[in-house]
PDB file of C-alpha atoms and ligand atoms in Angstrom:
ATOM      1  CA  MET A   8       0.000   0.000   0.000  1.00 47.00           C
ATOM      2  CA  VAL A   9       1.427   3.379  -0.945  1.00 48.00           C
ATOM      3  CA  ARG A  10       1.269   6.049   1.750  1.00 51.00           C
ATOM      4  CA  PRO A  11      -0.627   9.167   0.502  1.00 51.00           C
ATOM      5  CA  GLU A  12       2.213  11.538   1.414  1.00 49.00           C
ATOM      6  CA  LEU A  13       4.507   9.536  -0.857  1.00 48.00           C
ATOM      7  CA  ARG A  14       2.255  10.177  -3.807  1.00 49.00           C
ATOM      8  CA  GLN A  15       2.471  13.904  -3.209  1.00 48.00           C
ATOM      9  CA  ILE A  16       6.214  14.012  -2.737  1.00 44.00           C
ATOM     10  CA  THR A  17       7.099  11.882  -5.738  1.00 45.00           C
ATOM     11  CA  LYS A  18       5.693  11.516  -9.225  1.00 44.00           C
ATOM     12  CA  MET A  19       4.426   8.031  -8.572  1.00 46.00           C
ATOM     13  CA  SER A  20       0.738   7.318  -8.702  1.00 41.00           C
ATOM     14  CA  GLU A  21       0.169   3.638  -9.208  1.00 56.00           C
ATOM     15  CA  GLU A  22      -1.052   1.000  -6.809  1.00 60.00           C
ATOM     16  CA  ARG A  23       0.676  -2.363  -6.728  1.00 65.00           C
ATOM     17  CA  GLU A  24      -0.972  -5.312  -8.472  1.00 64.00           C
ATOM     18  CA  THR A  25      -2.083  -8.182  -6.277  1.00 62.00           C
ATOM     19  CA  THR A  26      -2.249 -10.713  -9.116  1.00 66.00           C
ATOM     20  CA  ALA A  27      -0.328 -11.241 -12.327  1.00 70.00           C
ATOM     21  CA  ASP A  28      -3.386 -10.381 -14.412  1.00 70.00           C
ATOM     22  CA  GLY A  29      -2.309  -6.846 -15.179  1.00 78.00           C
ATOM     23  CA  MET A  30       1.300  -7.772 -15.943  1.00 82.00           C
ATOM     24  CA  GLN A  31       0.544  -9.066 -19.418  1.00 83.00           C
ATOM     25  CA  THR A  32      -0.940  -5.790 -20.573  1.00 82.00           C
ATOM     26  CA  SER A  33       1.184  -3.288 -18.664  1.00 83.00           C
ATOM     27  CA  PHE A  34       4.396  -1.814 -19.905  1.00 86.00           C
ATOM     28  CA  GLY A  35       5.380   0.115 -16.810  1.00 85.00           C
ATOM     29  CA  PHE A  36       2.387   2.390 -16.147  1.00 84.00           C
ATOM     30  CA  ARG A  37       1.198   2.176 -19.768  1.00 83.00           C
ATOM     31  CA  ASP A  38      -1.574  -0.214 -20.813  1.00 85.00           C
ATOM     32  CA  VAL A  39      -0.605  -2.104 -23.949  1.00 85.00           C
ATOM     33  CA  GLY A  40      -2.024  -4.941 -26.034  1.00 83.00           C
ATOM     34  CA  GLU A  41      -1.368  -8.520 -24.891  1.00 81.00           C
ATOM     35  CA  SER A  42       1.153  -9.162 -27.619  1.00 87.00           C
ATOM     36  CA  ASP A  43       2.811  -5.744 -27.373  1.00 86.00           C
ATOM     37  CA  LYS A  44       4.559  -6.012 -24.010  1.00 91.00           C
ATOM     38  CA  GLN A  45       7.347  -8.428 -24.952  1.00 93.00           C
ATOM     39  CA  PRO A  46       8.587  -6.463 -28.010  1.00 93.00           C
ATOM     40  CA  LEU A  47       8.592  -3.276 -25.912  1.00 92.00           C
ATOM     41  CA  VAL A  48      10.546  -5.012 -23.126  1.00 92.00           C
ATOM     42  CA  ASN A  49      12.972  -6.414 -25.690  1.00 94.00           C
ATOM     43  CA  ASP A  50      13.563  -2.942 -27.067  1.00 91.00           C
ATOM     44  CA  VAL A  51      14.415  -1.677 -23.560  1.00 90.00           C
ATOM     45  CA  PHE A  52      17.057  -4.354 -23.028  1.00 92.00           C
ATOM     46  CA  HIS A  53      18.524  -4.018 -26.544  1.00 92.00           C
ATOM     47  CA  ARG A  54      18.981  -0.343 -25.748  1.00 90.00           C
ATOM     48  CA  VAL A  55      20.493  -0.760 -22.285  1.00 89.00           C
ATOM     49  CA  ALA A  56      22.592  -3.945 -22.794  1.00 93.00           C
ATOM     50  CA  GLY A  57      25.930  -2.170 -23.258  1.00 91.00           C
ATOM     51  CA  ARG A  58      25.479  -0.088 -20.101  1.00 89.00           C
ATOM     52  CA  TYR A  59      23.422  -2.619 -18.142  1.00 89.00           C
ATOM     53  CA  ASP A  60      26.053  -3.688 -15.620  1.00 91.00           C
ATOM     54  CA  LEU A  61      27.259  -0.151 -14.951  1.00 91.00           C
ATOM     55  CA  MET A  62      23.698   1.136 -14.540  1.00 88.00           C
ATOM     56  CA  ASN A  63      22.862  -1.710 -12.166  1.00 90.00           C
ATOM     57  CA  ASP A  64      25.649  -0.594  -9.865  1.00 92.00           C
ATOM     58  CA  VAL A  65      24.689   3.068 -10.082  1.00 89.00           C
ATOM     59  CA  MET A  66      20.926   2.574  -9.728  1.00 87.00           C
ATOM     60  CA  SER A  67      21.192   0.262  -6.733  1.00 90.00           C
ATOM     61  CA  ALA A  68      24.289   1.906  -5.210  1.00 91.00           C
ATOM     62  CA  GLY A  69      25.969  -1.491  -5.566  1.00 94.00           C
ATOM     63  CA  MET A  70      23.295  -3.258  -3.511  1.00 95.00           C
ATOM     64  CA  HIS A  71      22.262  -5.623  -6.325  1.00 96.00           C
ATOM     65  CA  ARG A  72      25.589  -7.380  -5.726  1.00 97.00           C
ATOM     66  CA  LEU A  73      24.669  -8.131  -2.088  1.00 97.00           C
ATOM     67  CA  TRP A  74      21.184  -9.351  -3.043  1.00 97.00           C
ATOM     68  CA  LYS A  75      22.663 -11.645  -5.719  1.00 98.00           C
ATOM     69  CA  GLU A  76      25.229 -12.968  -3.229  1.00 98.00           C
ATOM     70  CA  ALA A  77      22.334 -13.670  -0.858  1.00 98.00           C
ATOM     71  CA  LEU A  78      20.516 -15.671  -3.548  1.00 98.00           C
ATOM     72  CA  VAL A  79      23.559 -17.823  -4.213  1.00 98.00           C
ATOM     73  CA  ALA A  80      24.222 -18.265  -0.488  1.00 98.00           C
ATOM     74  CA  TRP A  81      20.644 -19.490   0.027  1.00 98.00           C
ATOM     75  CA  LEU A  82      20.959 -21.807  -2.985  1.00 98.00           C
ATOM     76  CA  ASN A  83      24.236 -23.158  -1.620  1.00 98.00           C
ATOM     77  CA  PRO A  84      25.267 -25.058  -4.778  1.00 98.00           C
ATOM     78  CA  PRO A  85      27.141 -28.297  -4.065  1.00 98.00           C
ATOM     79  CA  ARG A  86      30.824 -28.583  -4.947  1.00 97.00           C
ATOM     80  CA  ARG A  87      30.365 -31.626  -7.150  1.00 93.00           C
ATOM     81  CA  ASP A  88      30.240 -32.365 -10.870  1.00 94.00           C
ATOM     82  CA  GLY A  89      26.939 -32.957 -12.628  1.00 94.00           C
ATOM     83  CA  TRP A  90      24.825 -30.426 -10.712  1.00 98.00           C
ATOM     84  CA  LYS A  91      22.902 -28.219 -13.169  1.00 98.00           C
ATOM     85  CA  ALA A  92      21.138 -24.894 -12.768  1.00 98.00           C
ATOM     86  CA  LEU A  93      19.058 -22.822 -15.165  1.00 98.00           C
ATOM     87  CA  ASP A  94      19.253 -19.047 -14.750  1.00 98.00           C
ATOM     88  CA  VAL A  95      16.285 -17.566 -16.580  1.00 98.00           C
ATOM     89  CA  ALA A  96      16.298 -13.950 -17.768  1.00 98.00           C
ATOM     90  CA  GLY A  97      19.959 -14.340 -16.922  1.00 98.00           C
ATOM     91  CA  GLY A  98      21.039 -11.355 -19.027  1.00 96.00           C
ATOM     92  CA  THR A  99      24.727 -10.623 -18.656  1.00 97.00           C
ATOM     93  CA  GLY A 100      25.409 -13.650 -16.437  1.00 98.00           C
ATOM     94  CA  ASP A 101      25.717 -12.189 -12.925  1.00 97.00           C
ATOM     95  CA  ILE A 102      23.842 -15.008 -11.180  1.00 98.00           C
ATOM     96  CA  ALA A 103      25.357 -17.809 -13.273  1.00 98.00           C
ATOM     97  CA  PHE A 104      28.937 -16.688 -12.648  1.00 98.00           C
ATOM     98  CA  ARG A 105      28.313 -16.494  -8.905  1.00 98.00           C
ATOM     99  CA  ILE A 106      26.744 -19.972  -8.829  1.00 98.00           C
ATOM    100  CA  VAL A 107      29.682 -21.476 -10.708  1.00 98.00           C
ATOM    101  CA  GLU A 108      32.216 -19.827  -8.387  1.00 98.00           C
ATOM    102  CA  ALA A 109      30.278 -20.869  -5.256  1.00 98.00           C
ATOM    103  CA  SER A 110      30.354 -24.482  -6.487  1.00 98.00           C
ATOM    104  CA  GLY A 111      34.142 -24.397  -6.828  1.00 97.00           C
ATOM    105  CA  ARG A 112      33.674 -24.257 -10.626  1.00 98.00           C
ATOM    106  CA  ASN A 113      31.870 -27.612 -10.600  1.00 98.00           C
ATOM    107  CA  ALA A 114      28.305 -26.547 -11.405  1.00 98.00           C
ATOM    108  CA  HIS A 115      26.985 -26.098 -14.909  1.00 98.00           C
ATOM    109  CA  VAL A 116      24.606 -23.187 -15.526  1.00 98.00           C
ATOM    110  CA  ALA A 117      22.466 -22.458 -18.577  1.00 98.00           C
ATOM    111  CA  VAL A 118      21.851 -18.725 -18.884  1.00 98.00           C
ATOM    112  CA  LEU A 119      18.573 -18.263 -20.746  1.00 98.00           C
ATOM    113  CA  ASP A 120      17.384 -14.903 -21.992  1.00 98.00           C
ATOM    114  CA  ILE A 121      15.089 -13.685 -24.739  1.00 98.00           C
ATOM    115  CA  ASN A 122      17.501 -10.915 -25.640  1.00 97.00           C
ATOM    116  CA  GLN A 123      20.597 -11.659 -27.704  1.00 97.00           C
ATOM    117  CA  SER A 124      22.170  -8.268 -26.915  1.00 97.00           C
ATOM    118  CA  MET A 125      22.189  -9.094 -23.195  1.00 97.00           C
ATOM    119  CA  LEU A 126      23.522 -12.615 -23.854  1.00 98.00           C
ATOM    120  CA  ASP A 127      26.326 -11.241 -26.035  1.00 98.00           C
ATOM    121  CA  VAL A 128      27.565  -9.127 -23.114  1.00 97.00           C
ATOM    122  CA  GLY A 129      27.297 -12.207 -20.863  1.00 98.00           C
ATOM    123  CA  ARG A 130      29.252 -14.414 -23.252  1.00 98.00           C
ATOM    124  CA  GLU A 131      32.037 -11.834 -23.471  1.00 98.00           C
ATOM    125  CA  ARG A 132      32.188 -11.644 -19.670  1.00 98.00           C
ATOM    126  CA  ALA A 133      32.268 -15.463 -19.372  1.00 98.00           C
ATOM    127  CA  GLU A 134      35.250 -15.571 -21.737  1.00 98.00           C
ATOM    128  CA  LYS A 135      37.109 -12.951 -19.694  1.00 98.00           C
ATOM    129  CA  LEU A 136      36.376 -14.870 -16.477  1.00 98.00           C
ATOM    130  CA  GLY A 137      37.416 -18.225 -17.971  1.00 98.00           C
ATOM    131  CA  LEU A 138      33.976 -19.723 -17.292  1.00 98.00           C
ATOM    132  CA  THR A 139      32.928 -20.835 -20.777  1.00 97.00           C
ATOM    133  CA  ASP A 140      33.155 -24.539 -19.858  1.00 97.00           C
ATOM    134  CA  ASN A 141      30.645 -24.037 -17.048  1.00 98.00           C
ATOM    135  CA  VAL A 142      28.172 -21.660 -18.641  1.00 98.00           C
ATOM    136  CA  ASP A 143      25.966 -21.930 -21.764  1.00 97.00           C
ATOM    137  CA  PHE A 144      23.960 -19.089 -23.256  1.00 98.00           C
ATOM    138  CA  VAL A 145      20.533 -19.870 -24.659  1.00 98.00           C
ATOM    139  CA  GLU A 146      18.260 -17.411 -26.447  1.00 98.00           C
ATOM    140  CA  ALA A 147      14.676 -18.369 -25.567  1.00 98.00           C
ATOM    141  CA  ASN A 148      11.486 -17.259 -23.858  1.00 98.00           C
ATOM    142  CA  ALA A 149      10.887 -17.981 -20.153  1.00 98.00           C
ATOM    143  CA  GLU A 150       7.306 -18.861 -21.108  1.00 98.00           C
ATOM    144  CA  GLU A 151       8.419 -21.765 -23.346  1.00 98.00           C
ATOM    145  CA  LEU A 152      11.641 -23.307 -22.132  1.00 98.00           C
ATOM    146  CA  PRO A 153      13.485 -25.437 -24.717  1.00 98.00           C
ATOM    147  CA  PHE A 154      14.342 -28.156 -22.177  1.00 98.00           C
ATOM    148  CA  ALA A 155      12.930 -31.559 -21.285  1.00 98.00           C
ATOM    149  CA  ASP A 156      10.951 -32.152 -18.091  1.00 98.00           C
ATOM    150  CA  ASP A 157      12.989 -32.757 -14.905  1.00 98.00           C
ATOM    151  CA  SER A 158      16.251 -31.400 -16.401  1.00 98.00           C
ATOM    152  CA  PHE A 159      17.658 -29.106 -13.685  1.00 98.00           C
ATOM    153  CA  ASP A 160      18.590 -29.176 -10.005  1.00 98.00           C
ATOM    154  CA  ALA A 161      17.859 -25.470  -9.599  1.00 98.00           C
ATOM    155  CA  TYR A 162      15.988 -22.713 -11.394  1.00 98.00           C
ATOM    156  CA  THR A 163      16.939 -19.101 -10.635  1.00 98.00           C
ATOM    157  CA  ILE A 164      15.571 -15.840 -11.962  1.00 98.00           C
ATOM    158  CA  ALA A 165      16.809 -12.439 -10.794  1.00 98.00           C
ATOM    159  CA  PHE A 166      15.055  -9.190 -11.631  1.00 96.00           C
ATOM    160  CA  GLY A 167      13.574 -10.974 -14.628  1.00 97.00           C
ATOM    161  CA  ILE A 168      10.105 -12.265 -13.823  1.00 97.00           C
ATOM    162  CA  ARG A 169       8.418  -8.838 -13.790  1.00 95.00           C
ATOM    163  CA  ASN A 170       9.482  -8.376 -17.413  1.00 94.00           C
ATOM    164  CA  VAL A 171       7.832 -11.605 -18.552  1.00 96.00           C
ATOM    165  CA  PRO A 172       4.284 -10.962 -19.810  1.00 95.00           C
ATOM    166  CA  ARG A 173       2.736 -14.313 -18.786  1.00 95.00           C
ATOM    167  CA  ILE A 174       4.159 -14.897 -15.319  1.00 96.00           C
ATOM    168  CA  GLU A 175       2.002 -17.968 -14.635  1.00 96.00           C
ATOM    169  CA  ALA A 176       3.312 -19.596 -17.834  1.00 97.00           C
ATOM    170  CA  ALA A 177       6.909 -18.899 -16.755  1.00 98.00           C
ATOM    171  CA  LEU A 178       6.284 -20.373 -13.284  1.00 98.00           C
ATOM    172  CA  ALA A 179       4.663 -23.471 -14.788  1.00 98.00           C
ATOM    173  CA  GLU A 180       7.704 -23.918 -17.017  1.00 98.00           C
ATOM    174  CA  ALA A 181      10.019 -23.503 -14.025  1.00 98.00           C
ATOM    175  CA  HIS A 182       8.187 -26.304 -12.261  1.00 98.00           C
ATOM    176  CA  ARG A 183       8.226 -28.543 -15.347  1.00 98.00           C
ATOM    177  CA  VAL A 184      11.989 -28.351 -16.029  1.00 98.00           C
ATOM    178  CA  LEU A 185      13.026 -28.876 -12.395  1.00 98.00           C
ATOM    179  CA  ARG A 186      13.652 -32.403 -11.202  1.00 98.00           C
ATOM    180  CA  THR A 187      11.805 -33.625  -8.108  1.00 98.00           C
ATOM    181  CA  GLY A 188      13.712 -32.173  -5.170  1.00 98.00           C
ATOM    182  CA  GLY A 189      14.768 -29.192  -7.312  1.00 98.00           C
ATOM    183  CA  ARG A 190      14.904 -25.646  -5.988  1.00 98.00           C
ATOM    184  CA  PHE A 191      13.220 -22.499  -7.316  1.00 98.00           C
ATOM    185  CA  LEU A 192      14.640 -19.095  -6.328  1.00 98.00           C
ATOM    186  CA  CYS A 193      13.349 -15.771  -7.585  1.00 98.00           C
ATOM    187  CA  LEU A 194      14.912 -12.417  -6.707  1.00 98.00           C
ATOM    188  CA  GLU A 195      12.765  -9.411  -7.567  1.00 97.00           C
ATOM    189  CA  PHE A 196      12.135  -5.847  -6.504  1.00 94.00           C
ATOM    190  CA  SER A 197       9.236  -5.848  -4.120  1.00 95.00           C
ATOM    191  CA  GLU A 198       7.182  -3.845  -1.638  1.00 93.00           C
ATOM    192  CA  VAL A 199       9.062  -1.668   0.838  1.00 93.00           C
ATOM    193  CA  ASP A 200       7.446  -1.638   4.236  1.00 86.00           C
ATOM    194  CA  VAL A 201       9.802   0.450   6.346  1.00 89.00           C
ATOM    195  CA  PRO A 202       8.843   4.103   7.005  1.00 86.00           C
ATOM    196  CA  LEU A 203      11.378   6.596   5.626  1.00 88.00           C
ATOM    197  CA  VAL A 204      13.066   3.863   3.573  1.00 87.00           C
ATOM    198  CA  ASP A 205       9.946   3.830   1.352  1.00 87.00           C
ATOM    199  CA  LEU A 206      10.041   7.627   1.121  1.00 87.00           C
ATOM    200  CA  ALA A 207      13.693   7.779   0.132  1.00 89.00           C
ATOM    201  CA  TYR A 208      13.297   4.846  -2.238  1.00 88.00           C
ATOM    202  CA  GLU A 209      10.347   6.403  -4.067  1.00 87.00           C
ATOM    203  CA  ALA A 210      12.144   9.699  -4.510  1.00 87.00           C
ATOM    204  CA  TRP A 211      15.274   7.924  -5.744  1.00 88.00           C
ATOM    205  CA  SER A 212      13.355   5.650  -8.119  1.00 87.00           C
ATOM    206  CA  PHE A 213      11.031   8.120  -9.765  1.00 87.00           C
ATOM    207  CA  ASN A 214      13.203  11.206  -9.781  1.00 86.00           C
ATOM    208  CA  ALA A 215      16.868  10.225  -9.715  1.00 89.00           C
ATOM    209  CA  ILE A 216      17.012   6.987 -11.727  1.00 90.00           C
ATOM    210  CA  PRO A 217      15.540   8.259 -15.021  1.00 89.00           C
ATOM    211  CA  ARG A 218      17.828  11.324 -14.807  1.00 90.00           C
ATOM    212  CA  ILE A 219      20.877   9.151 -14.178  1.00 89.00           C
ATOM    213  CA  GLY A 220      19.806   6.990 -17.141  1.00 87.00           C
ATOM    214  CA  GLN A 221      19.682  10.081 -19.312  1.00 89.00           C
ATOM    215  CA  LEU A 222      23.112  11.176 -18.100  1.00 87.00           C
ATOM    216  CA  ILE A 223      24.970   7.875 -18.290  1.00 84.00           C
ATOM    217  CA  ALA A 224      23.126   5.939 -20.976  1.00 80.00           C
ATOM    218  CA  GLY A 225      21.751   8.862 -22.984  1.00 83.00           C
ATOM    219  CA  SER A 226      18.092   7.983 -22.460  1.00 84.00           C
ATOM    220  CA  ALA A 227      15.669   8.228 -19.532  1.00 88.00           C
ATOM    221  CA  GLU A 228      12.834   6.205 -21.024  1.00 85.00           C
ATOM    222  CA  PRO A 229      14.129   2.641 -20.489  1.00 85.00           C
ATOM    223  CA  TYR A 230      14.846   3.475 -16.858  1.00 85.00           C
ATOM    224  CA  SER A 231      11.378   4.921 -16.310  1.00 87.00           C
ATOM    225  CA  TYR A 232      10.033   1.579 -17.545  1.00 87.00           C
ATOM    226  CA  LEU A 233      12.265  -0.340 -15.124  1.00 88.00           C
ATOM    227  CA  VAL A 234      11.082   1.746 -12.174  1.00 87.00           C
ATOM    228  CA  GLU A 235       7.409   1.646 -13.159  1.00 88.00           C
ATOM    229  CA  SER A 236       7.459  -2.108 -13.779  1.00 89.00           C
ATOM    230  CA  ILE A 237       8.683  -2.596 -10.204  1.00 90.00           C
ATOM    231  CA  ARG A 238       5.569  -0.834  -8.958  1.00 87.00           C
ATOM    232  CA  LYS A 239       3.282  -2.991 -11.082  1.00 87.00           C
ATOM    233  CA  PHE A 240       4.726  -6.270  -9.792  1.00 93.00           C
ATOM    234  CA  PRO A 241       2.724  -8.123  -7.095  1.00 94.00           C
ATOM    235  CA  ASN A 242       3.971  -7.777  -3.524  1.00 95.00           C
ATOM    236  CA  GLN A 243       5.703 -10.526  -1.519  1.00 96.00           C
ATOM    237  CA  ALA A 244       2.593 -12.365  -0.297  1.00 97.00           C
ATOM    238  CA  SER A 245       0.802 -12.144  -3.653  1.00 96.00           C
ATOM    239  CA  PHE A 246       3.803 -13.458  -5.551  1.00 97.00           C
ATOM    240  CA  ALA A 247       4.306 -16.272  -3.009  1.00 98.00           C
ATOM    241  CA  ALA A 248       0.706 -17.328  -3.719  1.00 97.00           C
ATOM    242  CA  MET A 249       1.514 -17.513  -7.441  1.00 97.00           C
ATOM    243  CA  VAL A 250       4.605 -19.617  -6.796  1.00 98.00           C
ATOM    244  CA  LYS A 251       2.462 -22.005  -4.726  1.00 98.00           C
ATOM    245  CA  GLY A 252      -0.164 -21.967  -7.472  1.00 98.00           C
ATOM    246  CA  ALA A 253       2.457 -23.260  -9.911  1.00 98.00           C
ATOM    247  CA  GLY A 254       2.891 -26.353  -7.739  1.00 98.00           C
ATOM    248  CA  PHE A 255       5.911 -25.404  -5.611  1.00 98.00           C
ATOM    249  CA  GLU A 256       6.005 -26.398  -1.963  1.00 98.00           C
ATOM    250  CA  ARG A 257       7.578 -24.958   1.193  1.00 98.00           C
ATOM    251  CA  VAL A 258       7.287 -21.489  -0.376  1.00 98.00           C
ATOM    252  CA  THR A 259       8.897 -18.731   1.683  1.00 98.00           C
ATOM    253  CA  TRP A 260      10.590 -15.397   1.113  1.00 98.00           C
ATOM    254  CA  ARG A 261      13.210 -13.146   2.623  1.00 98.00           C
ATOM    255  CA  ASN A 262      13.253  -9.375   2.347  1.00 97.00           C
ATOM    256  CA  TYR A 263      16.405  -7.408   1.721  1.00 96.00           C
ATOM    257  CA  SER A 264      16.941  -3.700   2.358  1.00 94.00           C
ATOM    258  CA  GLY A 265      13.485  -3.278   3.896  1.00 93.00           C
ATOM    259  CA  GLY A 266      11.753  -5.104   1.045  1.00 95.00           C
ATOM    260  CA  ILE A 267      13.368  -3.200  -1.828  1.00 94.00           C
ATOM    261  CA  ALA A 268      14.275  -6.697  -2.994  1.00 96.00           C
ATOM    262  CA  ALA A 269      12.659  -9.988  -1.987  1.00 97.00           C
ATOM    263  CA  LEU A 270      13.947 -13.498  -2.563  1.00 98.00           C
ATOM    264  CA  HIS A 271      11.248 -16.163  -2.977  1.00 98.00           C
ATOM    265  CA  SER A 272      12.105 -19.810  -2.518  1.00 98.00           C
ATOM    266  CA  GLY A 273      10.146 -22.954  -3.384  1.00 98.00           C
ATOM    267  CA  TRP A 274      10.756 -26.657  -3.914  1.00 98.00           C
ATOM    268  CA  LYS A 275       9.446 -29.168  -6.419  1.00 98.00           C
ATOM    269  CA  LEU A 276       8.630 -32.074  -4.154  1.00 98.00           C
TER     270      LEU A 276
HETATM  271  C1  SAM B   5      16.642  -6.584 -15.380  1.00 62.04           C
HETATM  272  S1  SAM B   5      17.349  -7.801 -16.445  1.00 62.04           S
HETATM  273  C2  SAM B   5      17.992  -8.989 -15.292  1.00 62.04           C
HETATM  274  C3  SAM B   5      19.287  -9.612 -15.761  1.00 62.04           C
HETATM  275  C4  SAM B   5      20.019 -10.465 -14.721  1.00 62.04           C
HETATM  276  N1  SAM B   5      19.192 -11.565 -14.255  1.00 62.04           N
HETATM  277  C5  SAM B   5      20.459  -9.642 -13.551  1.00 62.04           C
HETATM  278  O1  SAM B   5      19.945  -9.852 -12.450  1.00 62.04           O
HETATM  279  O2  SAM B   5      21.330  -8.781 -13.719  1.00 62.04           O
HETATM  280  C6  SAM B   5      15.903  -8.610 -17.066  1.00 62.04           C
HETATM  281  C7  SAM B   5      16.179  -9.596 -18.178  1.00 62.04           C
HETATM  282  O3  SAM B   5      14.968 -10.300 -18.470  1.00 62.04           O
HETATM  283  C8  SAM B   5      15.015 -10.645 -19.849  1.00 62.04           C
HETATM  284  N2  SAM B   5      13.677 -11.047 -20.300  1.00 62.04           N
HETATM  285  C9  SAM B   5      12.588 -10.261 -20.464  1.00 62.04           C
HETATM  286  N3  SAM B   5      11.545 -11.000 -20.892  1.00 62.04           N
HETATM  287  C10 SAM B   5      11.969 -12.273 -20.983  1.00 62.04           C
HETATM  288  C11 SAM B   5      11.345 -13.498 -21.351  1.00 62.04           C
HETATM  289  N4  SAM B   5      10.069 -13.545 -21.702  1.00 62.04           N
HETATM  290  N5  SAM B   5      12.087 -14.631 -21.324  1.00 62.04           N
HETATM  291  C12 SAM B   5      13.396 -14.600 -20.974  1.00 62.04           C
HETATM  292  N6  SAM B   5      14.037 -13.464 -20.612  1.00 62.04           N
HETATM  293  C13 SAM B   5      13.337 -12.318 -20.607  1.00 62.04           C
HETATM  294  C14 SAM B   5      15.552  -9.376 -20.491  1.00 62.04           C
HETATM  295  O4  SAM B   5      15.992  -9.598 -21.788  1.00 62.04           O
HETATM  296  C15 SAM B   5      16.652  -8.995 -19.500  1.00 62.04           C
HETATM  297  O5  SAM B   5      17.884  -9.530 -19.869  1.00 62.04           O
END
């Protein structure tokens, strides 16, 4: 729930969704046709790919690194050969590289993303890090994964699910490709519930981030979308209900930085 004084202080004006229904037809705060969202999202990430990693650091003041470390710590990948993870909407490879390193370079991770520009940056980074034996890059849609049932030990998705138009389809696919006993972990921006943190966060998001985007990346628009799409995404409890609805069990979540980010966990049992 957004406090009224926040609305007056910042430019924001949208209530959070409680289901995924609106996600298919919302591009940030704009209503779009059902088939229009994905091409618009793709355009955003084609435009930002080259500056994506730098902007992530600037926009989150480096905090995205801590949240990603927390995801990998909770996943706790084993240090043995043959363990396989799928990182969906994996973009430039941040999660995959951390998983591989945490496994002592034993794990294998498929980085799947719909956007070749993001994957190209990831592949270049993997080469520089000497991780090409452990990481594959796959261009595909989270809603239709090109993998057999029961293929992976873990499925991760970081700051990706809110960009996927049909969230239920993506969650169903996550469940399908995981083996029994497999782990689902989703890191996403969520609902801040700490007074003053919410105030500062709203002002930063709606006023500073688009301006920084303009300054560093030459365009404010993609960053307005990123901020607005955060506001449209269901809050912690609503998203947990969706994860359960997809068939996952023992669904829980942890908040980071007062709920700026939340990490949802579930198991295919
Ligand atoms: C904010 S980036 C997150 C990248 C990376 N996971 C990270 O945490 O740095 C969101 C990513 O989701 C990808 N994406 C959007 N829609 C997708 C879809 N339907 N299927 C797969 N990836 C998608 C975008 O191309 C983009 O790379």
